[in-house]
Tab-separated table of C-alpha atoms in Angstrom:
chain	number	residue	atom	x	y	z
U	1251	GLY	CA	-0.165	-15.230	-10.805
U	1252	GLN	CA	0.068	-11.753	-10.050
U	1253	ASN	CA	1.855	-9.097	-12.146
U	1254	ILE	CA	1.867	-5.601	-12.354
U	1255	ASP	CA	3.932	-3.376	-14.570
U	1256	GLN	CA	4.422	0.267	-14.585
U	1257	PRO	CA	7.472	2.366	-15.643
U	1258	THR	CA	10.250	2.766	-13.154
U	1259	GLU	CA	11.199	6.543	-13.403
U	1260	MET	CA	9.440	9.598	-15.480
U	1261	THR	CA	10.738	12.809	-15.909
U	1262	ALA	CA	8.128	15.951	-16.673
U	1263	THR	CA	7.924	19.751	-16.885
U	1264	GLU	CA	6.310	22.293	-14.383
U	1265	GLY	CA	2.540	22.849	-15.798
U	1266	ALA	CA	2.583	19.698	-18.168
U	1267	ILE	CA	0.498	17.002	-18.394
U	1268	VAL	CA	2.062	13.439	-17.197
U	1269	GLN	CA	0.340	9.894	-17.920
U	1270	ILE	CA	1.569	6.908	-15.954
U	1271	ASN	CA	0.775	3.634	-17.732
U	1272	CYS	CA	-0.301	0.236	-15.603
U	1273	THR	CA	-0.928	-3.121	-17.148
U	1274	TYR	CA	-1.959	-5.932	-14.989
U	1275	GLN	CA	-2.418	-9.583	-14.835
U	1276	THR	CA	-4.164	-11.065	-11.737
U	1277	SER	CA	-6.099	-13.726	-10.359
U	1278	GLY	CA	-9.049	-11.899	-9.535
U	1279	PHE	CA	-10.080	-8.090	-9.902
U	1280	ASN	CA	-12.529	-6.391	-7.699
U	1281	GLY	CA	-10.860	-2.443	-8.752
U	1282	LEU	CA	-7.753	-0.538	-9.337
U	1283	PHE	CA	-6.266	1.856	-7.240
U	1284	TRP	CA	-3.595	4.798	-7.356
U	1285	TYR	CA	-2.124	5.709	-4.407
U	1286	GLN	CA	0.557	8.781	-4.136
U	1287	GLN	CA	4.023	8.217	-1.902
U	1288	HIS	CA	6.304	11.229	-1.281
U	1289	ALA	CA	9.557	9.781	0.106
U	1290	GLY	CA	9.747	8.695	3.743
U	1291	GLU	CA	5.715	8.980	3.781
U	1292	ALA	CA	2.967	6.985	3.934
U	1293	PRO	CA	0.842	6.190	0.347
U	1294	THR	CA	-1.903	8.040	0.512
U	1295	PHE	CA	-5.064	7.324	-1.829
U	1296	LEU	CA	-5.683	9.112	-5.049
U	1297	SER	CA	-8.372	7.648	-7.632
U	1298	TYR	CA	-10.230	4.133	-7.869
U	1299	ASN	CA	-12.098	2.256	-10.893
U	1300	VAL	CA	-13.937	-0.448	-10.856
U	1301	LEU	CA	-15.790	-0.415	-14.300
U	1302	ASP	CA	-14.189	0.453	-17.566
U	1303	GLY	CA	-14.442	4.570	-18.245
U	1304	LEU	CA	-12.461	7.553	-16.751
U	1305	GLU	CA	-12.756	9.004	-13.521
U	1306	GLU	CA	-11.925	12.737	-13.008
U	1307	LYS	CA	-10.911	14.273	-9.508
U	1308	GLY	CA	-9.715	17.803	-9.976
U	1309	ARG	CA	-6.119	17.586	-11.505
U	1310	PHE	CA	-5.809	13.740	-11.336
U	1311	SER	CA	-8.058	11.344	-13.648
U	1312	SER	CA	-7.651	7.613	-14.136
U	1313	PHE	CA	-8.890	5.137	-16.289
U	1314	LEU	CA	-9.564	1.645	-16.955
U	1315	SER	CA	-9.531	-0.736	-19.603
U	1316	ARG	CA	-10.723	-4.534	-17.945
U	1317	SER	CA	-10.442	-6.497	-21.343
U	1318	LYS	CA	-7.024	-5.055	-21.877
U	1319	GLY	CA	-5.798	-5.411	-18.342
U	1320	TYR	CA	-4.723	-1.616	-18.257
U	1321	SER	CA	-4.724	1.663	-16.620
U	1322	TYR	CA	-3.264	4.983	-16.303
U	1323	LEU	CA	-3.078	8.400	-14.402
U	1324	LEU	CA	-3.470	11.412	-15.609
U	1325	LEU	CA	-2.284	14.203	-13.619
U	1326	LYS	CA	-2.763	17.912	-15.253
U	1327	GLU	CA	-1.001	21.000	-14.933
U	1328	LEU	CA	1.821	19.535	-12.955
U	1329	GLN	CA	3.248	21.270	-9.716
U	1330	MET	CA	6.750	20.713	-7.846
U	1331	LYS	CA	4.719	19.117	-5.066
U	1332	ASP	CA	3.856	16.341	-7.393
U	1333	SER	CA	7.252	14.916	-7.487
U	1334	ALA	CA	6.762	11.649	-5.702
U	1335	SER	CA	5.961	7.902	-6.361
U	1336	TYR	CA	2.717	6.668	-7.804
U	1337	LEU	CA	1.437	3.090	-6.945
U	1338	CYS	CA	-0.928	0.971	-9.350
U	1339	ALA	CA	-2.683	-1.513	-7.431
U	1340	VAL	CA	-5.102	-4.035	-7.771
U	1341	LYS	CA	-7.973	-5.302	-5.495
U	1342	ALA	CA	-7.889	-8.954	-5.613
U	1343	GLY	CA	-10.457	-10.519	-3.320
U	1344	ARG	CA	-9.824	-8.202	0.164
U	1345	LYS	CA	-6.019	-7.236	-0.552
U	1346	LEU	CA	-4.398	-4.902	-2.616
U	1347	ILE	CA	-1.546	-5.948	-4.698
U	1348	PHE	CA	1.143	-3.014	-5.780
U	1349	GLY	CA	3.482	-2.727	-8.527
U	1350	GLN	CA	6.459	-1.574	-7.792
U	1351	GLY	CA	5.629	2.116	-8.482
U	1352	THR	CA	6.630	4.834	-10.795
U	1353	GLU	CA	9.108	7.749	-9.562
U	1354	LEU	CA	7.606	11.347	-11.012
U	1355	SER	CA	9.959	13.875	-11.258
U	1356	VAL	CA	8.469	17.336	-11.898
U	1357	LYS	CA	11.205	19.701	-13.268
U	1358	PRO	CA	10.870	24.032	-13.192
S	630	ASP	CA	-9.748	12.501	13.546
S	631	THR	CA	-6.719	9.989	14.003
S	632	GLY	CA	-5.246	8.251	11.440
S	633	VAL	CA	-3.679	4.888	11.514
S	634	SER	CA	-0.951	4.858	13.879
S	635	GLN	CA	2.202	2.906	14.493
S	636	ASP	CA	5.137	2.400	16.817
S	637	PRO	CA	7.752	2.478	16.852
S	638	ARG	CA	8.542	4.665	13.690
S	639	HIS	CA	12.133	3.198	13.759
S	640	LYS	CA	13.904	0.483	15.168
S	641	ILE	CA	17.702	-0.558	15.163
S	642	THR	CA	18.157	-4.251	16.044
S	643	LYS	CA	21.199	-6.709	15.783
S	644	ARG	CA	20.759	-10.036	13.667
S	645	GLY	CA	19.086	-12.369	15.423
S	646	GLN	CA	16.958	-10.613	18.114
S	647	ASN	CA	13.186	-9.900	18.189
S	648	VAL	CA	11.225	-7.232	17.438
S	649	THR	CA	7.519	-6.302	17.734
S	650	PHE	CA	5.367	-3.393	15.679
S	651	ARG	CA	2.165	-1.953	17.169
S	652	CYS	CA	-0.621	-0.812	14.721
S	653	ASP	CA	-3.490	0.951	15.908
S	654	PRO	CA	-5.948	1.109	13.304
S	655	ILE	CA	-8.680	3.990	12.533
S	656	SER	CA	-11.039	3.083	15.063
S	657	GLU	CA	-14.287	1.830	12.812
S	658	HIS	CA	-12.479	-0.085	10.424
S	659	ASN	CA	-12.581	-3.930	10.805
S	660	ARG	CA	-9.748	-4.633	8.769
S	661	LEU	CA	-6.289	-4.399	9.217
S	662	TYR	CA	-3.578	-5.438	7.028
S	663	TRP	CA	0.319	-5.523	7.389
S	664	TYR	CA	2.474	-4.864	4.130
S	665	ARG	CA	6.593	-4.748	3.663
S	666	GLN	CA	7.821	-1.991	1.642
S	667	THR	CA	11.817	-1.761	0.240
S	668	LEU	CA	13.537	1.260	-1.514
S	669	GLY	CA	12.185	1.706	-4.977
S	670	GLN	CA	9.268	-1.037	-4.539
S	671	GLY	CA	5.946	-0.917	-3.535
S	672	PRO	CA	4.221	-2.460	-0.547
S	673	GLU	CA	4.133	-5.915	-0.576
S	674	PHE	CA	1.044	-7.955	1.117
S	675	LEU	CA	2.175	-9.729	4.417
S	676	THR	CA	-1.384	-10.472	5.999
S	677	TYR	CA	-4.421	-9.243	7.021
S	678	PHE	CA	-6.907	-9.304	9.508
S	679	GLN	CA	-11.157	-9.016	9.411
S	680	ASN	CA	-11.841	-7.948	13.620
S	681	GLU	CA	-9.536	-10.729	15.263
S	682	ALA	CA	-9.322	-13.241	12.569
S	683	GLN	CA	-6.210	-14.026	10.651
S	684	LEU	CA	-7.725	-14.309	6.987
S	685	GLU	CA	-5.296	-14.098	4.713
S	686	LYS	CA	-1.437	-14.677	5.310
S	687	SER	CA	1.429	-14.458	2.140
S	688	ARG	CA	3.127	-17.631	1.377
S	689	LEU	CA	6.421	-15.154	1.839
S	690	LEU	CA	6.221	-15.130	5.389
S	691	SER	CA	8.202	-17.184	7.199
S	692	ASP	CA	7.618	-18.984	10.390
S	693	ARG	CA	9.692	-16.331	11.967
S	694	PHE	CA	6.905	-13.622	11.412
S	695	SER	CA	4.019	-13.859	13.442
S	696	ALA	CA	0.853	-11.128	13.690
S	697	GLU	CA	-1.719	-10.793	15.933
S	698	ARG	CA	-5.148	-8.858	16.890
S	699	PRO	CA	-6.282	-10.231	20.064
S	700	LYS	CA	-9.377	-7.958	20.554
S	701	GLY	CA	-10.243	-6.962	17.497
S	702	SER	CA	-9.014	-3.253	17.698
S	703	PHE	CA	-5.001	-2.679	17.551
S	704	SER	CA	-2.364	-5.054	16.319
S	705	THR	CA	1.481	-6.460	16.824
S	706	LEU	CA	3.551	-7.998	14.139
S	707	GLU	CA	6.855	-9.597	15.487
S	708	ILE	CA	9.450	-10.961	13.898
S	709	GLN	CA	12.047	-13.509	15.435
S	710	ARG	CA	15.461	-14.177	14.986
S	711	THR	CA	15.920	-11.002	12.514
S	712	GLU	CA	18.062	-11.385	9.824
S	713	GLN	CA	19.490	-8.484	7.367
S	714	GLY	CA	17.178	-9.185	4.727
S	715	ASP	CA	14.182	-8.189	7.095
S	716	SER	CA	15.498	-4.644	6.999
S	717	ALA	CA	12.048	-2.841	5.132
S	718	MET	CA	9.761	-0.310	6.578
S	719	TYR	CA	6.798	-2.171	7.501
S	720	LEU	CA	3.287	-0.558	6.952
S	721	CYS	CA	0.123	-0.856	8.666
S	722	ALA	CA	-3.354	-0.197	6.799
S	723	SER	CA	-6.729	-0.331	7.910
S	724	SER	CA	-10.442	-0.200	6.079
S	725	ARG	CA	-14.183	-0.103	6.561
S	726	GLU	CA	-15.971	-3.233	5.985
S	727	ALA	CA	-18.326	-3.411	2.642
S	728	GLY	CA	-21.658	-2.158	4.017
S	729	GLN	CA	-20.320	1.076	5.986
S	730	GLY	CA	-21.113	3.491	4.185
S	731	ALA	CA	-19.685	4.234	0.981
S	732	TYR	CA	-16.805	1.533	-0.015
S	733	THR	CA	-14.208	1.339	-1.977
S	734	GLY	CA	-11.963	-0.841	-0.440
S	735	GLU	CA	-9.677	1.685	0.089
S	736	LEU	CA	-6.627	1.281	2.587
S	737	PHE	CA	-5.534	4.309	4.873
S	738	PHE	CA	-1.991	3.786	5.896
S	739	GLY	CA	0.030	4.518	8.836
S	740	GLU	CA	3.610	5.981	8.648
S	741	GLY	CA	4.731	2.975	8.640
S	742	SER	CA	7.731	1.751	11.088
S	743	ARG	CA	11.111	1.465	9.547
S	744	LEU	CA	13.709	-1.604	10.509
S	745	THR	CA	17.341	-1.347	10.077
S	746	VAL	CA	18.687	-5.038	11.194
S	747	LEU	CA	22.756	-4.639	11.368
């Protein structure tokens, strides 16, 4: 079966750091993606991990442990515009399987 | 640069009517995907095309749903005899084929077609 779990909601303060966790159990694994989706808009690509370890991209970093079926997205120096839904997705075969998304609210 | 475009952006219909959505992918992308998203949920896979061939279809997709990509370019998604449970955002995405430059399998999404069934 396919199961991807992430927290439903998180709240953080402007300027702080937040970590959004994702655990997965899927039949097939060809990489893990993180997408950002603002309300009413299309998901946009943030990061991709296929090997274990940390990938850093500006204020955003993503970590993968394939043996633990675990990833996290780290957002530093939070800004108000980072308020959005963050989607964890596993590439299984040629398609992406998405989690339910984590709604992040950034407060002043 | 033209991204993935979808039409119409919004559709309101009555239960039992048929609706059709169109997706124009990024021109050099061979792969095209349809997803459905409801409020508070992540996108749910519906179907996938490689050029004009429909290679995978979700078991969740009933016989009322059909998708085509006749010339390997744009795609249509038709829903027949719509039901209130079909109300959702229908997202189209495209991606490059492996071997075409730097490839991660990243999907590029359109803005979606929001369907409301009354």
